[in-house]
JSON list of C-alpha atoms and ligand atoms in Angstrom, two decimals:
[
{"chain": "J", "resi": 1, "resn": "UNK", "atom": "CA", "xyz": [10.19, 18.52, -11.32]},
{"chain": "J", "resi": 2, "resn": "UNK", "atom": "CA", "xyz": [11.71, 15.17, -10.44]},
{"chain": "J", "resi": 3, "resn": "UNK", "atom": "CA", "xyz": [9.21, 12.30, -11.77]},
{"chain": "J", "resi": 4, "resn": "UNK", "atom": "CA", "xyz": [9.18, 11.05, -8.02]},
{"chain": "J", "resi": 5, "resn": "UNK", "atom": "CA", "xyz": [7.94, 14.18, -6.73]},
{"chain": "J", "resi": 6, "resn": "UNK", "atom": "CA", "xyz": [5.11, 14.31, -9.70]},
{"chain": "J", "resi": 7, "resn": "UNK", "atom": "CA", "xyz": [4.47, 10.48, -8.29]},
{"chain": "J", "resi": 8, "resn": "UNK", "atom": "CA", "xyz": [4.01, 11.44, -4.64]},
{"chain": "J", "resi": 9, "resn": "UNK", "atom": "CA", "xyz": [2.17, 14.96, -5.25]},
{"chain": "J", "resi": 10, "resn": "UNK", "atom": "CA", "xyz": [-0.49, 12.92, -7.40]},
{"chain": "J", "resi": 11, "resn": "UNK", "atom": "CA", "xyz": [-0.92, 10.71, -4.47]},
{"chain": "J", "resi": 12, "resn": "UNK", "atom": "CA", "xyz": [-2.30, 13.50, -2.56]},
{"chain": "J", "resi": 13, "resn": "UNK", "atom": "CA", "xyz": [-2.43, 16.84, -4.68]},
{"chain": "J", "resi": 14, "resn": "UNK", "atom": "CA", "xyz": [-2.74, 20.06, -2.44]},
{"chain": "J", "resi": 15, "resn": "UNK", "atom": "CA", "xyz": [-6.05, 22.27, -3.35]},
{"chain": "J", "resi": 16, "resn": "UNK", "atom": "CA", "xyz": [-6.63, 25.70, -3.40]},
{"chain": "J", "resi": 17, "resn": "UNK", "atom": "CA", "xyz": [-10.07, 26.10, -1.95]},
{"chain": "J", "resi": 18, "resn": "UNK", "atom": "CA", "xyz": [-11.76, 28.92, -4.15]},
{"chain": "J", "resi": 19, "resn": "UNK", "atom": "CA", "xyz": [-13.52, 31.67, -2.69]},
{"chain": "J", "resi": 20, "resn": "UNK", "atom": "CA", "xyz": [-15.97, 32.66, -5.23]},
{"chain": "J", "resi": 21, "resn": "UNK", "atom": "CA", "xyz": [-17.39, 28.98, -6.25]},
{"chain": "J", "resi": 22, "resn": "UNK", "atom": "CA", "xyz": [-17.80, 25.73, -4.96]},
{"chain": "J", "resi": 23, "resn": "UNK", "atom": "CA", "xyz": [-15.44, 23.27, -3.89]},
{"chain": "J", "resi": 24, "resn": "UNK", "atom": "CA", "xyz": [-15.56, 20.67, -6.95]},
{"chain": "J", "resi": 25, "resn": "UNK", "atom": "CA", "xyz": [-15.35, 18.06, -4.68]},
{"chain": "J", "resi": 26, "resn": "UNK", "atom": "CA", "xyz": [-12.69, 14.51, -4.91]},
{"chain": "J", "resi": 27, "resn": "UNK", "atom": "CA", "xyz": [-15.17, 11.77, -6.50]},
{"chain": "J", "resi": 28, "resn": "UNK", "atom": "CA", "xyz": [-12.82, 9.21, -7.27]},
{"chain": "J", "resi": 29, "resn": "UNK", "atom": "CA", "xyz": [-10.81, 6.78, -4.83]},
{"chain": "J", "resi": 30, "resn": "UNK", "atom": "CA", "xyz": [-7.96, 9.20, -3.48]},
{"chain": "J", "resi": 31, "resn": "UNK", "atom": "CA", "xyz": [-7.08, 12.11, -0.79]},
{"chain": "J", "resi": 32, "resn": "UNK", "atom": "CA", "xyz": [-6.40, 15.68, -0.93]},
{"chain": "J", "resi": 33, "resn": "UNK", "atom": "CA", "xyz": [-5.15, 18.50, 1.13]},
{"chain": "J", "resi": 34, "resn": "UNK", "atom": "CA", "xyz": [-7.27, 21.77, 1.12]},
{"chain": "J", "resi": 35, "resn": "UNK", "atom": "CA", "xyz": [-6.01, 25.11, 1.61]},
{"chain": "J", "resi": 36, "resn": "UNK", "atom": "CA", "xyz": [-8.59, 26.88, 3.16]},
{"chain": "J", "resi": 37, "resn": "UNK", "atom": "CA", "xyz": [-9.13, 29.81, 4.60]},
{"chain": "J", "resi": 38, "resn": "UNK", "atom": "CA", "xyz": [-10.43, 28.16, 7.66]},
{"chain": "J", "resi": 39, "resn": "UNK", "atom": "CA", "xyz": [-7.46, 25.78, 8.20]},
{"chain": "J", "resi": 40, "resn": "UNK", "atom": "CA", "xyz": [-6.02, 22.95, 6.29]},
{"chain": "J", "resi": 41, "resn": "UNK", "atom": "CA", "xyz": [-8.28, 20.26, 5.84]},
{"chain": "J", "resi": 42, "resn": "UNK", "atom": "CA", "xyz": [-7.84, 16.76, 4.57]},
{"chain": "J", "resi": 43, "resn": "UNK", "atom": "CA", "xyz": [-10.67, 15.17, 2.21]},
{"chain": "J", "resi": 44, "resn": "UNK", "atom": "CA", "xyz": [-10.74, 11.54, 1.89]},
{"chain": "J", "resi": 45, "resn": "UNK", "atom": "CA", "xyz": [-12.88, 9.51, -1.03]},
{"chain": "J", "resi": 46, "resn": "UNK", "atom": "CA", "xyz": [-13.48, 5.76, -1.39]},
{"chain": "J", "resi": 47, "resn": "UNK", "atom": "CA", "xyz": [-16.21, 4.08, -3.14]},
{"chain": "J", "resi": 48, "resn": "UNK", "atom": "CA", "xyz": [-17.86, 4.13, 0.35]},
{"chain": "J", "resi": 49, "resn": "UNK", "atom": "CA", "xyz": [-16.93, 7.28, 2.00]},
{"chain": "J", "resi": 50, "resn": "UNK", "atom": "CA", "xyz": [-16.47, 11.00, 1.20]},
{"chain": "J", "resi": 51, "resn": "UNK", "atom": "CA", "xyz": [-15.10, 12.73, 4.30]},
{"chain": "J", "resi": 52, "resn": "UNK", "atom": "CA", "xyz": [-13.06, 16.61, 4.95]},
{"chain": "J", "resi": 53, "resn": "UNK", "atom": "CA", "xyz": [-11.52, 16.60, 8.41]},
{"chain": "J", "resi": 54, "resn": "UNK", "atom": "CA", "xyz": [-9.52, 19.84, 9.83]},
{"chain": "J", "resi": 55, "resn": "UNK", "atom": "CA", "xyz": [-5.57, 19.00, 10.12]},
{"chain": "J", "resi": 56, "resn": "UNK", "atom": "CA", "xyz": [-4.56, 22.21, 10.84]},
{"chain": "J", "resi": 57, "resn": "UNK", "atom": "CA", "xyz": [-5.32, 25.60, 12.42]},
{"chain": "J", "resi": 58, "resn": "UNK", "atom": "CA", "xyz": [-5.64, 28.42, 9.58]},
{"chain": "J", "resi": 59, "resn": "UNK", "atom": "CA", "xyz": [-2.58, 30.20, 7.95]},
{"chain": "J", "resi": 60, "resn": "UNK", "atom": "CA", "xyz": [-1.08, 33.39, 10.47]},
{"chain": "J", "resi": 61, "resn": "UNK", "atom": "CA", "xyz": [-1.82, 35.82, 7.55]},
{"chain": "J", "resi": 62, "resn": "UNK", "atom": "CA", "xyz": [-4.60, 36.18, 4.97]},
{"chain": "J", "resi": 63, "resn": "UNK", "atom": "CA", "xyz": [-5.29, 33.65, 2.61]},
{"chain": "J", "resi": 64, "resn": "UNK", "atom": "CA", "xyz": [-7.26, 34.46, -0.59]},
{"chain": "J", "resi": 65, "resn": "UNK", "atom": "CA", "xyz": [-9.34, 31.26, -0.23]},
{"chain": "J", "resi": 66, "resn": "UNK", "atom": "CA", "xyz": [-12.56, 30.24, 0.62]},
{"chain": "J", "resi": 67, "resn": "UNK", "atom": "CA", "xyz": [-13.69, 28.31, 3.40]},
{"chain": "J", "resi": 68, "resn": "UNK", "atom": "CA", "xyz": [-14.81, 24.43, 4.11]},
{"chain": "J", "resi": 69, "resn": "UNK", "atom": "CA", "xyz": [-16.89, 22.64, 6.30]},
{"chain": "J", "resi": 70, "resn": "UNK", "atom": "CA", "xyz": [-16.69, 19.20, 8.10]},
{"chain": "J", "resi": 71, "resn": "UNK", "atom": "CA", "xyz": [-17.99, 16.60, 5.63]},
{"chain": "J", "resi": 72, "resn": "UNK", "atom": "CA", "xyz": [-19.04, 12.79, 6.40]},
{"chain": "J", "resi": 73, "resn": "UNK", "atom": "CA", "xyz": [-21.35, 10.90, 4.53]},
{"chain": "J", "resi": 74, "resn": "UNK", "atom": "CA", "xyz": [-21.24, 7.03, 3.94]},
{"chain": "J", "resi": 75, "resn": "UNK", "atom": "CA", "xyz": [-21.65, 5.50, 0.44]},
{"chain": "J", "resi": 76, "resn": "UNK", "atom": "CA", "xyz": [-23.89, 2.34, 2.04]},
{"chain": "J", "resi": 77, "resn": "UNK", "atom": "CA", "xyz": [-26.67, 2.57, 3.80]},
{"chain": "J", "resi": 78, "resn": "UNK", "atom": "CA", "xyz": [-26.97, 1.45, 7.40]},
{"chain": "J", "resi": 79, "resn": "UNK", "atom": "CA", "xyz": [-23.91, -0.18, 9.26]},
{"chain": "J", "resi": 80, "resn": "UNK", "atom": "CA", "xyz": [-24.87, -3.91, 10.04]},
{"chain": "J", "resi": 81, "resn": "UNK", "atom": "CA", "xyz": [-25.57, -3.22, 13.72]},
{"chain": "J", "resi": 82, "resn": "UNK", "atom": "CA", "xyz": [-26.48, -6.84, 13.74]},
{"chain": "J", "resi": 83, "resn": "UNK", "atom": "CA", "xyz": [-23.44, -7.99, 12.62]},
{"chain": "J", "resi": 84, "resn": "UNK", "atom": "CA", "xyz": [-21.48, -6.09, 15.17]},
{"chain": "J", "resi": 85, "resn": "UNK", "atom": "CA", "xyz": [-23.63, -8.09, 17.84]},
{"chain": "J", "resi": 86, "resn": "UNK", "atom": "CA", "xyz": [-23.16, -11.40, 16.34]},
{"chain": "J", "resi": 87, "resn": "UNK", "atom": "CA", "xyz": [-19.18, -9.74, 17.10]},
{"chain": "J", "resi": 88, "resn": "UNK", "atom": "CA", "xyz": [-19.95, -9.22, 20.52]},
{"chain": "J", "resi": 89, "resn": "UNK", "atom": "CA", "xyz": [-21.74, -12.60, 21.45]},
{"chain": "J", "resi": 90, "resn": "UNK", "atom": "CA", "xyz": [-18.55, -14.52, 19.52]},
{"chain": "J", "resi": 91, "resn": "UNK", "atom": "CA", "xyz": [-16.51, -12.09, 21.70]},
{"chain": "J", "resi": 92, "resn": "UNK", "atom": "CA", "xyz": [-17.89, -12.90, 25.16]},
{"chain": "J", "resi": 93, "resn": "UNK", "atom": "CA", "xyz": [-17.03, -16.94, 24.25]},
{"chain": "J", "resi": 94, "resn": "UNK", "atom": "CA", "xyz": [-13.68, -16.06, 24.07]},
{"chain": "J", "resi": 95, "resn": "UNK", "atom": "CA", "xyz": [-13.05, -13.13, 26.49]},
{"chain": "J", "resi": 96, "resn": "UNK", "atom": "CA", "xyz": [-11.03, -12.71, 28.68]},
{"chain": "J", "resi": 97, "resn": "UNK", "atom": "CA", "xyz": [-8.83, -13.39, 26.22]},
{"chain": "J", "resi": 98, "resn": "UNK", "atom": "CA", "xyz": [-9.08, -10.53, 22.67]},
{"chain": "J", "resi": 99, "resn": "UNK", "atom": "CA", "xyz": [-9.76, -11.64, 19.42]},
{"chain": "J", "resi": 100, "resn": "UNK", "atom": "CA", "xyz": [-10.70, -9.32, 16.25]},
{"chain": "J", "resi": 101, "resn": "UNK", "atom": "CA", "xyz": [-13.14, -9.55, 12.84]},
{"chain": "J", "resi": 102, "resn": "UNK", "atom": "CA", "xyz": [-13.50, -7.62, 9.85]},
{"chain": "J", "resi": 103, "resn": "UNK", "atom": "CA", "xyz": [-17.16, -6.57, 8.72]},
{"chain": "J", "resi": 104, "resn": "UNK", "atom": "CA", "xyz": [-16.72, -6.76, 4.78]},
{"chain": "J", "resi": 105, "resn": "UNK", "atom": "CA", "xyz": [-19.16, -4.84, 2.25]},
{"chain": "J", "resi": 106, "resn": "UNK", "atom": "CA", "xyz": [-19.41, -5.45, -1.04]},
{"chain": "J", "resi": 107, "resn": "UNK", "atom": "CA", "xyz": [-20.23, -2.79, -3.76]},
{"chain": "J", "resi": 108, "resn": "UNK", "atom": "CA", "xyz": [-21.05, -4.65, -6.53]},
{"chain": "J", "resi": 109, "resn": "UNK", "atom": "CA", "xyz": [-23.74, -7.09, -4.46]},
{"chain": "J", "resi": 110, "resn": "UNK", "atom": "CA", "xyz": [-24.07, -4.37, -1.41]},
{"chain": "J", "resi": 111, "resn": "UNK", "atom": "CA", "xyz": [-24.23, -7.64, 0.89]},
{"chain": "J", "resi": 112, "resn": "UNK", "atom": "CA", "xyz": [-21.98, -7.25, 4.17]},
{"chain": "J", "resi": 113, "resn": "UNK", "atom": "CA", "xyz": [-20.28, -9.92, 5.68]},
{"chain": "J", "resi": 114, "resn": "UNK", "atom": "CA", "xyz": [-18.62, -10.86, 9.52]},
{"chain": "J", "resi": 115, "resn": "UNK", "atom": "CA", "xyz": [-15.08, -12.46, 9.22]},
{"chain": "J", "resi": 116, "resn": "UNK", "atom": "CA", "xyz": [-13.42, -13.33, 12.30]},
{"chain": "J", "resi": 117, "resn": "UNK", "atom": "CA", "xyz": [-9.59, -13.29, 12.03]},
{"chain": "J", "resi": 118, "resn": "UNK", "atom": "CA", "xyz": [-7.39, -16.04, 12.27]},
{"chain": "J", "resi": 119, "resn": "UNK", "atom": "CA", "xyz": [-5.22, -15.22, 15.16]},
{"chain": "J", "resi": 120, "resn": "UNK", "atom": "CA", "xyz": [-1.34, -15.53, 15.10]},
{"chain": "J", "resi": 121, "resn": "UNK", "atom": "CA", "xyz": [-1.24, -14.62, 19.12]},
{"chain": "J", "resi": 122, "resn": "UNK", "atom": "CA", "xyz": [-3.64, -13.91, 21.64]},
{"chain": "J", "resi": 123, "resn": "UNK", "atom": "CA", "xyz": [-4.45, -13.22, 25.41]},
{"chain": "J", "resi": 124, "resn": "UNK", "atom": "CA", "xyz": [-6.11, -11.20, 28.09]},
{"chain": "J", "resi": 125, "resn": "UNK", "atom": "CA", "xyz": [-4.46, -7.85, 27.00]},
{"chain": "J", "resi": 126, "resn": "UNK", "atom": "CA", "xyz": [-3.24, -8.70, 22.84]},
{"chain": "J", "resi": 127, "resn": "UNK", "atom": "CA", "xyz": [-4.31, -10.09, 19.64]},
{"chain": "J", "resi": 128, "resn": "UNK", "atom": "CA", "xyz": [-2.03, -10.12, 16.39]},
{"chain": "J", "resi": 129, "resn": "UNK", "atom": "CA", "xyz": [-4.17, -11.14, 13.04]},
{"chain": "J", "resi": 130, "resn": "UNK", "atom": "CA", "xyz": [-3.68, -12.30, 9.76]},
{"chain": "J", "resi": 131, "resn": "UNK", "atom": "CA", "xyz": [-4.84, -10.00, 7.65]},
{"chain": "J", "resi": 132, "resn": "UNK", "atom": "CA", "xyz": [-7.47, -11.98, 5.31]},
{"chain": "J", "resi": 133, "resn": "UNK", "atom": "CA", "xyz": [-7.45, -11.44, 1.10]},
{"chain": "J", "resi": 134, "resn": "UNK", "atom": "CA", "xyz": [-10.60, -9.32, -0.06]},
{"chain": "J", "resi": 135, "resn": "UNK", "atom": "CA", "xyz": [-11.95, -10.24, -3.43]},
{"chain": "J", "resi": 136, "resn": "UNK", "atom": "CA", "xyz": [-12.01, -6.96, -5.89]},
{"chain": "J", "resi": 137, "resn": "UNK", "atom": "CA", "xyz": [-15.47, -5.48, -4.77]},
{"chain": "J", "resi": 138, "resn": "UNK", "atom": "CA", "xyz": [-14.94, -6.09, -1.21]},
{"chain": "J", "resi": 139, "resn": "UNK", "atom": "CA", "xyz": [-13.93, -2.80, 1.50]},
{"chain": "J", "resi": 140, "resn": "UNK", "atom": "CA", "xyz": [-13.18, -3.58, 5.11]},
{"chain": "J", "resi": 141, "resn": "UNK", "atom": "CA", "xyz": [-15.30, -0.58, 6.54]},
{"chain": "J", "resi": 142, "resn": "UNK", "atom": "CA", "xyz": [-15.31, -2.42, 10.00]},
{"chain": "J", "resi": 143, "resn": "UNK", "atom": "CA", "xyz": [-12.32, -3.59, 11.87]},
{"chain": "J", "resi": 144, "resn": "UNK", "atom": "CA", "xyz": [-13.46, -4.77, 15.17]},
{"chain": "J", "resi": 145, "resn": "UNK", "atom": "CA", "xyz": [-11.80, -5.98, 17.90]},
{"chain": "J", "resi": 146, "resn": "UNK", "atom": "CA", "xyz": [-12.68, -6.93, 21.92]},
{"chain": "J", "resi": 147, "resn": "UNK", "atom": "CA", "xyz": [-10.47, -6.31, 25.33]},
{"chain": "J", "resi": 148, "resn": "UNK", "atom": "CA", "xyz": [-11.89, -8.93, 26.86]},
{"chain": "J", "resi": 149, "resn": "UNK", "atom": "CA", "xyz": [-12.92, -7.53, 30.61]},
{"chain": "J", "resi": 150, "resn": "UNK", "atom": "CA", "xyz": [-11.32, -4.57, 30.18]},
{"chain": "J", "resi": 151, "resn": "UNK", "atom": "CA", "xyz": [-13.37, -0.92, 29.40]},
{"chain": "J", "resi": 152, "resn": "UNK", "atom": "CA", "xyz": [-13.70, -0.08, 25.25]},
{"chain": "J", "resi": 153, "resn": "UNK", "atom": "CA", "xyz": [-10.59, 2.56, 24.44]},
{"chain": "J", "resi": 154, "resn": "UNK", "atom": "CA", "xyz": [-8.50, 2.93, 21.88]},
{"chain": "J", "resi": 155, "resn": "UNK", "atom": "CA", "xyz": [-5.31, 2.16, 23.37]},
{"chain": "J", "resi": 156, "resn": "UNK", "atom": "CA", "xyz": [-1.46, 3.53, 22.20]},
{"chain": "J", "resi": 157, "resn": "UNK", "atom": "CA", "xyz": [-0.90, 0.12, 19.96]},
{"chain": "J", "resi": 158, "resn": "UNK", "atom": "CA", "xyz": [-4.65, 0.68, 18.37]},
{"chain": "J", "resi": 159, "resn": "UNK", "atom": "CA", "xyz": [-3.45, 4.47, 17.77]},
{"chain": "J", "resi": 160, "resn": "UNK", "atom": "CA", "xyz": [-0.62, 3.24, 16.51]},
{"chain": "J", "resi": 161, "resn": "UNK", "atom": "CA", "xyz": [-2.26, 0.65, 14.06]},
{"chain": "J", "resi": 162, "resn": "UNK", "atom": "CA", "xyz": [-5.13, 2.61, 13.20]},
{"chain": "J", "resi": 163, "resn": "UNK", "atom": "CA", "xyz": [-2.37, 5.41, 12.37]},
{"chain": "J", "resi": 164, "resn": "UNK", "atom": "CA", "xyz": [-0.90, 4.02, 10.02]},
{"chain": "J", "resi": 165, "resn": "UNK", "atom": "CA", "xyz": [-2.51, 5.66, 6.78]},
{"chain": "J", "resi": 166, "resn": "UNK", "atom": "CA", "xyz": [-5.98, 3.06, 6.70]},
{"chain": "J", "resi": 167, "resn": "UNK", "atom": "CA", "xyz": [-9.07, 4.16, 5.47]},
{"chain": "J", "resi": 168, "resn": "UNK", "atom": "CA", "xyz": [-11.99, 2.26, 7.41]},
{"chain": "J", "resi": 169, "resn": "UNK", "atom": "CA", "xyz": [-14.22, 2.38, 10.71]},
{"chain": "J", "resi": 170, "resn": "UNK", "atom": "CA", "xyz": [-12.63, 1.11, 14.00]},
{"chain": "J", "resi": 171, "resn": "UNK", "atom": "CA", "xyz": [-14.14, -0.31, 16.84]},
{"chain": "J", "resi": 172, "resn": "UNK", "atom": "CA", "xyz": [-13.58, -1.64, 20.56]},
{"chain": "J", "resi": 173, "resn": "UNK", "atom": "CA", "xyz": [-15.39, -3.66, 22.53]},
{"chain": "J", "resi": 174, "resn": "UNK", "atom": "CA", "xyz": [-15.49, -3.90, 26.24]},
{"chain": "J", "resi": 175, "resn": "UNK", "atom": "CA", "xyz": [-16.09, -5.60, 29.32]},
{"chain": "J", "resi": 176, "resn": "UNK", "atom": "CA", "xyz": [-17.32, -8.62, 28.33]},
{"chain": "J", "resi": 177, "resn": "UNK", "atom": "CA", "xyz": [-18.21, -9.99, 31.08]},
{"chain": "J", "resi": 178, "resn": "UNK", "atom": "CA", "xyz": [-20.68, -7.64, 31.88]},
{"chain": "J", "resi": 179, "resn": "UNK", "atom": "CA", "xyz": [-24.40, -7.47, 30.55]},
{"chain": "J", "resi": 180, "resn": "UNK", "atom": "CA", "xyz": [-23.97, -4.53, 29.25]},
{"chain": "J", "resi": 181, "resn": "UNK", "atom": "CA", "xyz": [-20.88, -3.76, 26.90]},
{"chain": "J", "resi": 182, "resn": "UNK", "atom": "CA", "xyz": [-18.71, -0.59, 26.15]},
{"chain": "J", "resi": 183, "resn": "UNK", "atom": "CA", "xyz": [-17.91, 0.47, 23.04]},
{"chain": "J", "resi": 184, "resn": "UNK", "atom": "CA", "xyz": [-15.88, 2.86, 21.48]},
{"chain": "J", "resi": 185, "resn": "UNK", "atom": "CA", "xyz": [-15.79, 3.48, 17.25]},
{"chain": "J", "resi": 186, "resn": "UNK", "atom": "CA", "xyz": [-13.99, 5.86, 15.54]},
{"chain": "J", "resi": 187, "resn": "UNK", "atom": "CA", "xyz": [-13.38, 6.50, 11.77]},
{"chain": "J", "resi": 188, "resn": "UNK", "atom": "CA", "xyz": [-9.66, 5.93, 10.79]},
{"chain": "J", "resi": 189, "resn": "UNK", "atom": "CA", "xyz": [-8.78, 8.14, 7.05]},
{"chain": "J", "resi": 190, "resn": "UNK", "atom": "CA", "xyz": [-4.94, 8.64, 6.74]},
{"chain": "J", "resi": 191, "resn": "UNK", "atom": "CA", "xyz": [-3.79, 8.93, 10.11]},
{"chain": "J", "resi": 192, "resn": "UNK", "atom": "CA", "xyz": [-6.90, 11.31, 11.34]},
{"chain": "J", "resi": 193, "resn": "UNK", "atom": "CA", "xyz": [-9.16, 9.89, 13.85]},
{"chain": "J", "resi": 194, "resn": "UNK", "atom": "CA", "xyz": [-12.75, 10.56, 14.44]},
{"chain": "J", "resi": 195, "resn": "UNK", "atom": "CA", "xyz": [-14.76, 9.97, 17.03]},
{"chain": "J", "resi": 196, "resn": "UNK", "atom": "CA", "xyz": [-18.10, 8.50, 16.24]},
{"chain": "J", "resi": 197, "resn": "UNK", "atom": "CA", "xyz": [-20.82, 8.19, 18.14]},
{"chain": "J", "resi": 198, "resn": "UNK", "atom": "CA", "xyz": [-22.36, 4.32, 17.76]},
{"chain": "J", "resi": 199, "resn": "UNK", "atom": "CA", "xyz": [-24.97, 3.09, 19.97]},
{"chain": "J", "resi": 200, "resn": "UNK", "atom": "CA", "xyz": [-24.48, -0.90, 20.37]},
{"chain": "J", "resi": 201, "resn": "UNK", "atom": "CA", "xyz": [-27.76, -2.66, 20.01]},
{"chain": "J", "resi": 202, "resn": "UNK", "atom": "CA", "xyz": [-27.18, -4.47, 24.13]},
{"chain": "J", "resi": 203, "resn": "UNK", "atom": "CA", "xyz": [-28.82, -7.76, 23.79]},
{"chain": "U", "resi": 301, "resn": "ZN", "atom": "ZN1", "xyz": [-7.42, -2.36, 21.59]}
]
């Protein structure tokens, strides 16, 4: 085989899911495809996430493979909810116009920490960010970012820049002006989206 296919395939290997024993599942920083008999499935690891999310319905024929199940779990403990409100207050001072952060964990210490981003343009309906240097044992899990007075959604230039093959946690914040915020969050692995459900601590 051509030594740029072997290059690309070990970037993300295709699995046969067996049928008659476990999955031995990914535990080191990579992706996978699955071929299961219940669809094809990606499977995303990181030092703080092990996930399997469907990608496609199952084969037209039989497949002699065994099946898999939705899988997330979260390699730190709780999400700093009080972070994400520190976001939010920060983000009413400068609606209506957008602005973004980055919530930062670090494995080695285990200590989060909320970076606002330096902002190359903003308004009312935009923000464009530099994207800050992480030190070796920091993930971004959390990339926030507000719309001002407008509702939390993921909108086609958050689609497409959540798309675009990041592994982290996205979320929008909303109306602003309001007492009460919306919020939408969503994990982002490869290009697959996930809705997740995130109650914001209203304050
Ligand atoms: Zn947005």
């Amino acid at each position: 085989m051509d030594s740029r296919d072997v290059a690309l395939q070990s970037v993300m290997p295709t699995v046969m899911v067996p049928r008659f024993s476990e999955l031995e599942e990914l535990d080191t920083s990579g992706n996978r495809i699955l071929m299961a008999s219940n669809g094809v499935w990606l499977e995303v690891c990181r030092t703080w996430l092990y996930a399997r999310m469907p990608i496609a319905p199952p084969a037209l024929i039989p497949v002699p493979y065994g099946e898999v199940s939705a899988e997330l779990r979260f390699g730190f403990g709780k999400l700093p909810t009080a972070m994400v409100s520190q976001f939010i207050e920060l983000a009413r001072i400068r609606s209506p116009n957008e602005c973004a952060a980055w919530i930062v964990w670090n494995q080695r210490t285990g200590k989060w920490s909320l970076r606002m981003l330096e902002e190359r343009s903003v308004g009312p309906g935009h923000v464009e960010v530099v994207r800050p240097a992480l030190a070796e044992d920091e993930h971004m899990i959390l990339d926030l970012h507000s719309h001002g007075l407008s509702d939390a959604y993921f909108s086609s230039t958050d689609d497409y820049d959540d798309g675009r093959g990041e592994v982290k946690i996205a979320g929008v914040i909303g109306n602003l002006n309001k007492p009460e915020v919306t919020a939408s969050f969503r994990l982002c692995a490869n290009g697959v989206f996930v809705s997740l459900p995130y109650a914001i601590p209203q304050g």
